Tab-separated table of C-alpha atoms in Angstrom:
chain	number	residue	atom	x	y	z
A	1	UNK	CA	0.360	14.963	-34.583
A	2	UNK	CA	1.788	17.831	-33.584
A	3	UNK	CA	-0.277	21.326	-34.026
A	4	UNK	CA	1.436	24.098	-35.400
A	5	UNK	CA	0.091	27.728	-35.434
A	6	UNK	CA	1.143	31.084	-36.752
A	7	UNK	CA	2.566	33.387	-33.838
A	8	UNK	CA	1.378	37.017	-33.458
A	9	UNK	CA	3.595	39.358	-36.373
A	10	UNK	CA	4.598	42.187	-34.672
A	11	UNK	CA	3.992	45.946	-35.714
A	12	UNK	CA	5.971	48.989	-36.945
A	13	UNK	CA	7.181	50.396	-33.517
A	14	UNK	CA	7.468	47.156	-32.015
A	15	UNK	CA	10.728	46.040	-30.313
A	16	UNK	CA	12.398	42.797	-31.772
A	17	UNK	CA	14.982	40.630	-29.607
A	18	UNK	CA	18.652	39.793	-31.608
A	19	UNK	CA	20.159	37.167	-30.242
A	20	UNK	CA	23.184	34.248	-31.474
A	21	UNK	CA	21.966	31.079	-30.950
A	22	UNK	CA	24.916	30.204	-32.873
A	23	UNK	CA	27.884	31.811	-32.963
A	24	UNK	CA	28.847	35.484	-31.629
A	25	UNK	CA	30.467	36.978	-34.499
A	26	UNK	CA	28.925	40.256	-33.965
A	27	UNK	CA	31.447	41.115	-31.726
A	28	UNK	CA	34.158	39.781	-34.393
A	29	UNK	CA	32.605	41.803	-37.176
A	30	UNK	CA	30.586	44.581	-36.209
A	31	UNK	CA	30.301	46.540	-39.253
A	32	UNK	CA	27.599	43.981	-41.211
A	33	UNK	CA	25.551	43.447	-37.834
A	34	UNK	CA	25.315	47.304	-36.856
A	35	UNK	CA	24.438	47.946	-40.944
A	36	UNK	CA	21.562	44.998	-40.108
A	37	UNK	CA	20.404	46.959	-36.798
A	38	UNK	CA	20.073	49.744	-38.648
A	39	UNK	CA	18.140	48.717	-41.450
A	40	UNK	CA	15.847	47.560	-38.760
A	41	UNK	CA	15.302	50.289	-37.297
A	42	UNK	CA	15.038	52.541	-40.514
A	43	UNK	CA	13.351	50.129	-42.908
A	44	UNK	CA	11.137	48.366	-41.033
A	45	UNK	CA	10.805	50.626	-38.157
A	46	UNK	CA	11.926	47.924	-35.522
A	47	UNK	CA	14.034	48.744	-32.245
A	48	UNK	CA	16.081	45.947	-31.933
A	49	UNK	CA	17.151	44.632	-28.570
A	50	UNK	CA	20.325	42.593	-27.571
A	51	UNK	CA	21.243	40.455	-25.387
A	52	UNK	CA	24.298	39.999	-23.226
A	53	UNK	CA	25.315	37.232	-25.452
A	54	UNK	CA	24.830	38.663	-28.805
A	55	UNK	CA	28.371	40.059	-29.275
A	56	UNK	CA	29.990	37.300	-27.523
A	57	UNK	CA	32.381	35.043	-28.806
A	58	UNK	CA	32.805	31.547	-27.019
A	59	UNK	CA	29.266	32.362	-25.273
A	60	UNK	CA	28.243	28.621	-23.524
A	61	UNK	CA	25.169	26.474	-24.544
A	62	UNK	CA	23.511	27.805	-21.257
A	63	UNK	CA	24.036	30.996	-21.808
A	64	UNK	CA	22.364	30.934	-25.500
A	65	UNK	CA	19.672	29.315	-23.876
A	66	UNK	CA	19.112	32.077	-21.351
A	67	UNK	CA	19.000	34.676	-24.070
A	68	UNK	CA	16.230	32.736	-26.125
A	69	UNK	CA	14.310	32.367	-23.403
A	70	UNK	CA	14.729	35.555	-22.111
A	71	UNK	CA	13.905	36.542	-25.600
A	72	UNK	CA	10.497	34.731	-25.663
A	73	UNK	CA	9.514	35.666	-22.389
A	74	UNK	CA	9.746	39.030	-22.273
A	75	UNK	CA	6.296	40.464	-23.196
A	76	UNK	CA	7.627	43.943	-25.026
A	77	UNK	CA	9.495	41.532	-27.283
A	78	UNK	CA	7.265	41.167	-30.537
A	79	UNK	CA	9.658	39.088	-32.801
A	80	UNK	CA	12.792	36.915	-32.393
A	81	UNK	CA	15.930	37.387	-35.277
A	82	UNK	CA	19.173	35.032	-34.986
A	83	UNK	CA	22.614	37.600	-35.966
A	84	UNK	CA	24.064	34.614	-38.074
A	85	UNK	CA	24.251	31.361	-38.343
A	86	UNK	CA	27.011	28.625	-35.879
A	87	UNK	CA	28.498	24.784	-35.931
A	88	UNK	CA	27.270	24.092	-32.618
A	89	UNK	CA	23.379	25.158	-32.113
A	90	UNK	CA	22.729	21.776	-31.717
A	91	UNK	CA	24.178	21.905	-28.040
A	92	UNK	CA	21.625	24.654	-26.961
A	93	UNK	CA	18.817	22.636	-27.973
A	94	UNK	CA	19.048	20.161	-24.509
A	95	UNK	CA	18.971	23.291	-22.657
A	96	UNK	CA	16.008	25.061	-23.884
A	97	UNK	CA	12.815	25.282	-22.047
A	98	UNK	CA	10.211	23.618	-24.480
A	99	UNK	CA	7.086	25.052	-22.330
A	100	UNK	CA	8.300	28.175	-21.616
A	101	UNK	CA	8.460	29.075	-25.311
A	102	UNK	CA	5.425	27.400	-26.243
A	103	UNK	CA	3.503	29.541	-23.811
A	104	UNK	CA	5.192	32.469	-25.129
A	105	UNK	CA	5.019	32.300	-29.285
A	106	UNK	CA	6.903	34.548	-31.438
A	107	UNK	CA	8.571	34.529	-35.152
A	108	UNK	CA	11.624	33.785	-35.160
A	109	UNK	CA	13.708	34.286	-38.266
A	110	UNK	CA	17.123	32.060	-38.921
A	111	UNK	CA	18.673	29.675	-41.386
A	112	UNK	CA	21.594	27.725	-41.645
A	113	UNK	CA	22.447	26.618	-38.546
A	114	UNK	CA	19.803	27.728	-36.840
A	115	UNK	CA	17.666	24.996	-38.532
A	116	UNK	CA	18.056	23.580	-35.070
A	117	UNK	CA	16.278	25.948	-33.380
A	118	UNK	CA	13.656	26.247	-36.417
A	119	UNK	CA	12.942	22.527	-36.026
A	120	UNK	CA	12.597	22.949	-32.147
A	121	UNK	CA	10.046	25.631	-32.646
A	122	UNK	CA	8.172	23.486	-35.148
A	123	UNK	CA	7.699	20.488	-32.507
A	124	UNK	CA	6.977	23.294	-30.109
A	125	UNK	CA	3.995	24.221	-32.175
A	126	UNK	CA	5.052	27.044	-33.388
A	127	UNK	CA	5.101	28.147	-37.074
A	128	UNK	CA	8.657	30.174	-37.656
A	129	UNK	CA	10.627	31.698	-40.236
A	130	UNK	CA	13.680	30.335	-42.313
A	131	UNK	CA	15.499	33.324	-43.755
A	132	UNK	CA	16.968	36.736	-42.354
A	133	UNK	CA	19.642	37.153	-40.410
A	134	UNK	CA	20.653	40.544	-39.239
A	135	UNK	CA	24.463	39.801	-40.284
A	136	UNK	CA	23.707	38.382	-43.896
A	137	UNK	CA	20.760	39.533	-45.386
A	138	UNK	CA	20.009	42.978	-43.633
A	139	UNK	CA	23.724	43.784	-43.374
A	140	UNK	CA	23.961	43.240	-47.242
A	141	UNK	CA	26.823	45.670	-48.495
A	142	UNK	CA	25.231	48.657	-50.265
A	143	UNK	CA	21.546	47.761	-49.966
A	144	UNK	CA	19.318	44.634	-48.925
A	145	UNK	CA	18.106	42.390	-52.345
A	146	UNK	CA	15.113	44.156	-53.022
A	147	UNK	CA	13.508	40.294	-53.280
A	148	UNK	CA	14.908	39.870	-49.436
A	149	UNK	CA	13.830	43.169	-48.622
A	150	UNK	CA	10.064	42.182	-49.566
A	151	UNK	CA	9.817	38.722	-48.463
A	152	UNK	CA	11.373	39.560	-45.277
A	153	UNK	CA	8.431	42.699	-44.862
A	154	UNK	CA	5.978	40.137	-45.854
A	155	UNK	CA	6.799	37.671	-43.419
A	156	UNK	CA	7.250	40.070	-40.294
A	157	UNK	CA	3.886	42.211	-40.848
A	158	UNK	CA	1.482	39.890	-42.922
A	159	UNK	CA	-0.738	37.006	-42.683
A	160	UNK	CA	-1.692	35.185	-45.670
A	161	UNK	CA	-0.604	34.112	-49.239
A	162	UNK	CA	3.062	35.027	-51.031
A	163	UNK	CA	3.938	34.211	-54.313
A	164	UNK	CA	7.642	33.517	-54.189
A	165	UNK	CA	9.392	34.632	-57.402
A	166	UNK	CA	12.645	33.329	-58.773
A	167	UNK	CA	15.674	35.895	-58.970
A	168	UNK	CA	16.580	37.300	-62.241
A	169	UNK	CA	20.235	37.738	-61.087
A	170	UNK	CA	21.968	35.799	-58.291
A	171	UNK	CA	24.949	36.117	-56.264
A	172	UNK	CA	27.179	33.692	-53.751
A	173	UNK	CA	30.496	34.930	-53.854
A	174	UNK	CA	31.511	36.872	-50.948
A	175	UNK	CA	33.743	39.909	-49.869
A	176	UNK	CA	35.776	40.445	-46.744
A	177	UNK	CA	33.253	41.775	-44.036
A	178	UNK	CA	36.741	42.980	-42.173
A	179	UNK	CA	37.341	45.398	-45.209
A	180	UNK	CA	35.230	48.850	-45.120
A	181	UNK	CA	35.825	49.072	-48.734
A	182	UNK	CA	32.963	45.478	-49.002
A	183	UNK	CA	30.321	48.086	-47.926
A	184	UNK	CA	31.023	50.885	-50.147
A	185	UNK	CA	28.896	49.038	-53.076
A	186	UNK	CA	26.643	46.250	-53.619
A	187	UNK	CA	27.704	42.776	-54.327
A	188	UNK	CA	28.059	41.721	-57.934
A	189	UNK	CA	25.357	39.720	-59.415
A	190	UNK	CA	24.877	37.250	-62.286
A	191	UNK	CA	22.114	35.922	-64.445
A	192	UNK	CA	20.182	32.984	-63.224
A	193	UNK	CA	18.366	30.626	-65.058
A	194	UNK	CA	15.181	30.163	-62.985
A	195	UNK	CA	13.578	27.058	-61.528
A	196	UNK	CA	14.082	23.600	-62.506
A	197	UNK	CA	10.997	21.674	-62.430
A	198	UNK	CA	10.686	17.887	-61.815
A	199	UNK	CA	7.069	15.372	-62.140
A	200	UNK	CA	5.433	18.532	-61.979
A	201	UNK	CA	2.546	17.573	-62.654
A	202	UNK	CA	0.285	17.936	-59.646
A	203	UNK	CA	-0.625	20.370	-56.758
A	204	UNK	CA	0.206	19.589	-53.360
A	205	UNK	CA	0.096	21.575	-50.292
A	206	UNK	CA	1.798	20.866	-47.116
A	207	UNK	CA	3.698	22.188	-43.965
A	208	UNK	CA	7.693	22.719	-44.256
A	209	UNK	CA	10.523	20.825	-42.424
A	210	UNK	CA	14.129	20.840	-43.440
A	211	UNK	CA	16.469	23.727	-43.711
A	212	UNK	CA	20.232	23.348	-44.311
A	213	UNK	CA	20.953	20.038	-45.137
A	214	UNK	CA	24.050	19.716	-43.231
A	215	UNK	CA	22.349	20.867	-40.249
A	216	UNK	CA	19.374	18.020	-40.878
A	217	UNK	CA	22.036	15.561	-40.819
A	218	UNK	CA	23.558	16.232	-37.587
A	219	UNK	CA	20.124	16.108	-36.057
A	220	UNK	CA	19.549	12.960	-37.390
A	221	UNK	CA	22.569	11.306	-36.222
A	222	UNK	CA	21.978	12.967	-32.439
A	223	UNK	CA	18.041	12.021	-32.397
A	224	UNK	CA	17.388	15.455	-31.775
A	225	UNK	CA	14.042	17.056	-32.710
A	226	UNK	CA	13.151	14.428	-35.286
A	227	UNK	CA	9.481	13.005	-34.014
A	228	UNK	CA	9.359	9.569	-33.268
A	229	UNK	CA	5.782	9.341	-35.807
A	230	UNK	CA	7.434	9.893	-39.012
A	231	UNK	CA	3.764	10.211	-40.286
A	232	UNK	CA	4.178	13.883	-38.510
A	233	UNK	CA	5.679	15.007	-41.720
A	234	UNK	CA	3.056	12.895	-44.269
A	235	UNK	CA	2.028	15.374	-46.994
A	236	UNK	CA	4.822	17.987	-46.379
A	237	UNK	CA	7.217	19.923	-48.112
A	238	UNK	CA	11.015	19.454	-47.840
A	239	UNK	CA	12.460	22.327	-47.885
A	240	UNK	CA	16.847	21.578	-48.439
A	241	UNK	CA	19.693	23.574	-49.082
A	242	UNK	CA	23.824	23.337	-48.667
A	243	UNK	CA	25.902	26.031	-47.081
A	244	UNK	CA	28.995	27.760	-47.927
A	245	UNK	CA	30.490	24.841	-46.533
A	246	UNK	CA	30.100	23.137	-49.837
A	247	UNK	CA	29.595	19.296	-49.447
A	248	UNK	CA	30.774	17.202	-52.122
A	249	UNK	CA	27.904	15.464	-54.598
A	250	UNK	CA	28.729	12.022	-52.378
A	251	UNK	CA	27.900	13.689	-48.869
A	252	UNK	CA	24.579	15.010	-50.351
A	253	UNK	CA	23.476	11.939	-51.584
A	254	UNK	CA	24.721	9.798	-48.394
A	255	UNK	CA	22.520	12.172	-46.298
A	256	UNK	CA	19.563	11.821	-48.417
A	257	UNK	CA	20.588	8.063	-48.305
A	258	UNK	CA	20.126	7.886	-44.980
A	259	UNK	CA	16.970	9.868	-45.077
A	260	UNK	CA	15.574	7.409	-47.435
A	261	UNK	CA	16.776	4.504	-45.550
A	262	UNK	CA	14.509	6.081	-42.609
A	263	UNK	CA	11.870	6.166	-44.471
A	264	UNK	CA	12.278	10.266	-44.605
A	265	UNK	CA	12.105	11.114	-48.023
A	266	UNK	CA	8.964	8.882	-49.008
A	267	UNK	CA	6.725	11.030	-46.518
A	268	UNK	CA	6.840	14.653	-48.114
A	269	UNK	CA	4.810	16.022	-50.903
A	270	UNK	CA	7.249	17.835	-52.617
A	271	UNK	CA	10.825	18.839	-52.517
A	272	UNK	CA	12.391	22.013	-52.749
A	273	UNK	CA	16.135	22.425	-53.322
A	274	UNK	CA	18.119	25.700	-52.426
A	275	UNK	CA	19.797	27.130	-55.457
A	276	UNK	CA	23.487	25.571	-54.326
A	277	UNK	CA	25.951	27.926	-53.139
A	278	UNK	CA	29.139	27.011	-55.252
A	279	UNK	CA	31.944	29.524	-53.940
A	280	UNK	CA	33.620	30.026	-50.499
A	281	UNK	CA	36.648	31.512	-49.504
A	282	UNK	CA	38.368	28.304	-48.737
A	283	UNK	CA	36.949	27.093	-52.357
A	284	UNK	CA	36.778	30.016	-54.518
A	285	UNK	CA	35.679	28.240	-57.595
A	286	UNK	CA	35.849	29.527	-61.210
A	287	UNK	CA	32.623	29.738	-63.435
A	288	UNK	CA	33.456	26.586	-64.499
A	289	UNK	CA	33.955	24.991	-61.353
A	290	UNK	CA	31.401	26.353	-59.896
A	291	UNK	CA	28.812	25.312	-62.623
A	292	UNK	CA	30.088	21.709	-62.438
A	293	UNK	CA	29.610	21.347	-58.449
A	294	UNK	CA	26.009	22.927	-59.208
A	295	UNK	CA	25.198	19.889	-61.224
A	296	UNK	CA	27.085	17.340	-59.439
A	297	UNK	CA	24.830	18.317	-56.539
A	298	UNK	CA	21.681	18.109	-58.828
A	299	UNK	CA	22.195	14.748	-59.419
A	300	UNK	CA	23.095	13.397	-56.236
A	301	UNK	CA	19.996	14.837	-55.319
A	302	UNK	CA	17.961	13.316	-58.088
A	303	UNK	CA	20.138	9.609	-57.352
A	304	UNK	CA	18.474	9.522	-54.434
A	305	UNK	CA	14.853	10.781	-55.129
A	306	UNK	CA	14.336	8.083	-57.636
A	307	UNK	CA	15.748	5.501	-55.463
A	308	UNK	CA	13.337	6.236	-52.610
A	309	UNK	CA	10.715	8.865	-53.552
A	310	UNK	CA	10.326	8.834	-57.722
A	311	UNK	CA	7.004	10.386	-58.387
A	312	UNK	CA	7.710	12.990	-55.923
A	313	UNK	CA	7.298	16.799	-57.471
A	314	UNK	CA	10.765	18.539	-57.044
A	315	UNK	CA	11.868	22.435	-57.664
A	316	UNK	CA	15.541	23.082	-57.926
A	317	UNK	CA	17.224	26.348	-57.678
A	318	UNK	CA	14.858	27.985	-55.507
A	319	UNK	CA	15.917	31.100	-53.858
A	320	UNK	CA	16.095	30.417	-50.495
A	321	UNK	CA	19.531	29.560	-48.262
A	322	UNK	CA	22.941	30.589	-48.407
A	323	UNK	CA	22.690	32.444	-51.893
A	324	UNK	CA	21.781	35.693	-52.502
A	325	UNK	CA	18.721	37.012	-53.191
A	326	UNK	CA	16.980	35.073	-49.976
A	327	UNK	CA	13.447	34.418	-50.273
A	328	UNK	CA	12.255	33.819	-46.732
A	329	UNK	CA	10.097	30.154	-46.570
A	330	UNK	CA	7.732	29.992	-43.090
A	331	UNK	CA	9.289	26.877	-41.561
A	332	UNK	CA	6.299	24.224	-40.415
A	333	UNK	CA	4.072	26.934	-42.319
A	334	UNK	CA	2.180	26.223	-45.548
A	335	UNK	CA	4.099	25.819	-49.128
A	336	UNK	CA	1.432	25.554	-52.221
A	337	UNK	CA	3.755	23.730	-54.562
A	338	UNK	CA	1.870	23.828	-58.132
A	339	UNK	CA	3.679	21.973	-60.735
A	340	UNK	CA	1.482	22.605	-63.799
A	341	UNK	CA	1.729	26.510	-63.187
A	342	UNK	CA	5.372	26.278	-61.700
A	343	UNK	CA	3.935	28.876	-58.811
A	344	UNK	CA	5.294	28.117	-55.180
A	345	UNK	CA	3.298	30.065	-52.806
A	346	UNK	CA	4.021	30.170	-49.278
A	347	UNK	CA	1.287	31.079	-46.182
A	348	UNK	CA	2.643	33.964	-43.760
């Protein structure tokens, strides 16, 4: 079994590496990622540092890889945050110097796909951070989710127990980062309905794996990062959620499918499922619409539960992933999952 520890947090005054693992769209868009810098330097009094290919579009596999490790290695660098999310992480991941990092442990803060390098970091032995990116979350138009704002605080300067909370009002609908006139206001929110709770009717406590369940798929089908012991992830928590790529009802279920057939699903404690983005701008789905692919994914991911993991204690609707507010989950961390008192609590 793998051991997993917490890395040093860094402090106020600290330096904090920015880096694209994924894709280089700060040099596409600037406007959100110099809005996130910003809000790291002012809010949470962190001097962020780039690296050459932060800004660059079309950057190679190898030269990601340098930047991560140069990222990890460099002692003044307290804390590791990805820009934005990618489609092709997943060919870093050969390149990537397993030792060097684990002799070096920092949080690092991603999601989507940087689930690869999250799940990397886990078999490294290090605990990380799924949530945050400079782009998304800090460069929010108008003002970071005050939910966001605190989890992400939480996560970067404190050790222990957080109660996550579920978001009175919700967003996932999207305006053109290309037009100044996105960041002259905050996005427009809805009312959510909370958590849904299913067979919760037990406690269980266990360390995260998962992250955006495209992403999980791909690394299944390449072998990558998935240990050989499935009993590495006995007792866990799942933690899945779906992008703004949208994937039908059918391609949730398949992957799940395939994650039962592997004998995935039966291993984990407890499930948590991302409140499901339902709009993009290739899909830019009415209320209705958007409603209906909400609960189409629901129960494609309930068809395959009680085909391979019944009894097991799931949360939908949890605010973590490609919606907005983003609660930030510690990925290969702790997740208290109590079903009678439908409190999640996570371990920063």
């Amino acid at each position: 079994m793998t051991t997993i520890s917490y890395p040093p947090k860094p402090s106020p005054g600290d330096r904090i590496a920015v880096i694209s693992p994924g894709a280089g769209l700060p040099g596409l868009l600037p406007r959100p990622f110099e809005l996130g810098l910003e809000r790291l330097r002012k809010e949470y009094d962190l001097e962020p540092v780039e690296y050459p290919a932060t800004r660059k579009m079309g950057s190679t596999p190898q030269e990601r890889a340098a930047d991560i490790h140069a990222a990890f290695a460099a002692p003044d660098i307290k804390a590791v945050i990805a820009s934005i999310g990618g489609d092709d992480q997943i060919t870093v991941l050969p390149f990537l110097d397993r030792e060097l990092i684990r002799a070096n442990p920092k949080p690092f803060f991603g999601m989507s796909d940087n689930t690869n390098l999250l799940a990397f970091l886990r078999n490294t032995g290090i605990v990380a951070y799924h949530g945050a990116t400079v782009m998304c979350e800090l460069g929010r138009p108008g003002a970071m989710h005050p939910q966001t704002a605190d989890s992400l605080r939480a996560a970067l300067f404190t050790s222990g127990a957080y109660e996550l909370k579920p978001a009175e009002h919700w967003n996932d609908i999207n305006r053109d980062w290309a037009d100044p006139a996105t960041f002259e206001a905050e996005p427009e929110t809805r009312p959510a309905t909370g958590w849904t709770w299913v067979n919760a009717d037990r406690v269980v406590e266990g360390r995260s794996w998962g992250g955006c369940l495209e992403i999980v798929g791909w690394l299944l089908m390449a072998d990558r990062e998935i240990p050989r012991d499935l009993a590495e992830f006995d007792g866990g928590v799942l933690l899945l959620e779906t992008s703004e790529e949208l994937p039908s009802a059918n391609e949730v279920f398949w992957t799940l499918r395939n994650m039962g057939e592997r004998g995935l699903l039966q291993r984990f404690s407890a499930l948590l499922m991302g409140r499901a983005r339902t709009w993009s701008f290739e899909h830019p789905n009415d209320p209705e619409q958007a409603a209906r692919y909400a609960a189409d994914q629901r129960e494609a991911v309930l068809r395959a539960m009680r085909m391979y993991a019944p009894t097991t204690p799931i949360v939908f609707d949890v605010d973590f992933g490609h919606t907005d507010p983003q609660l930030v989950i510690p990925y290969g961390g702790l997740v208290r999952v109590d079903g009678p008192e439908r409190r999640i609590t996570v371990t920063y």
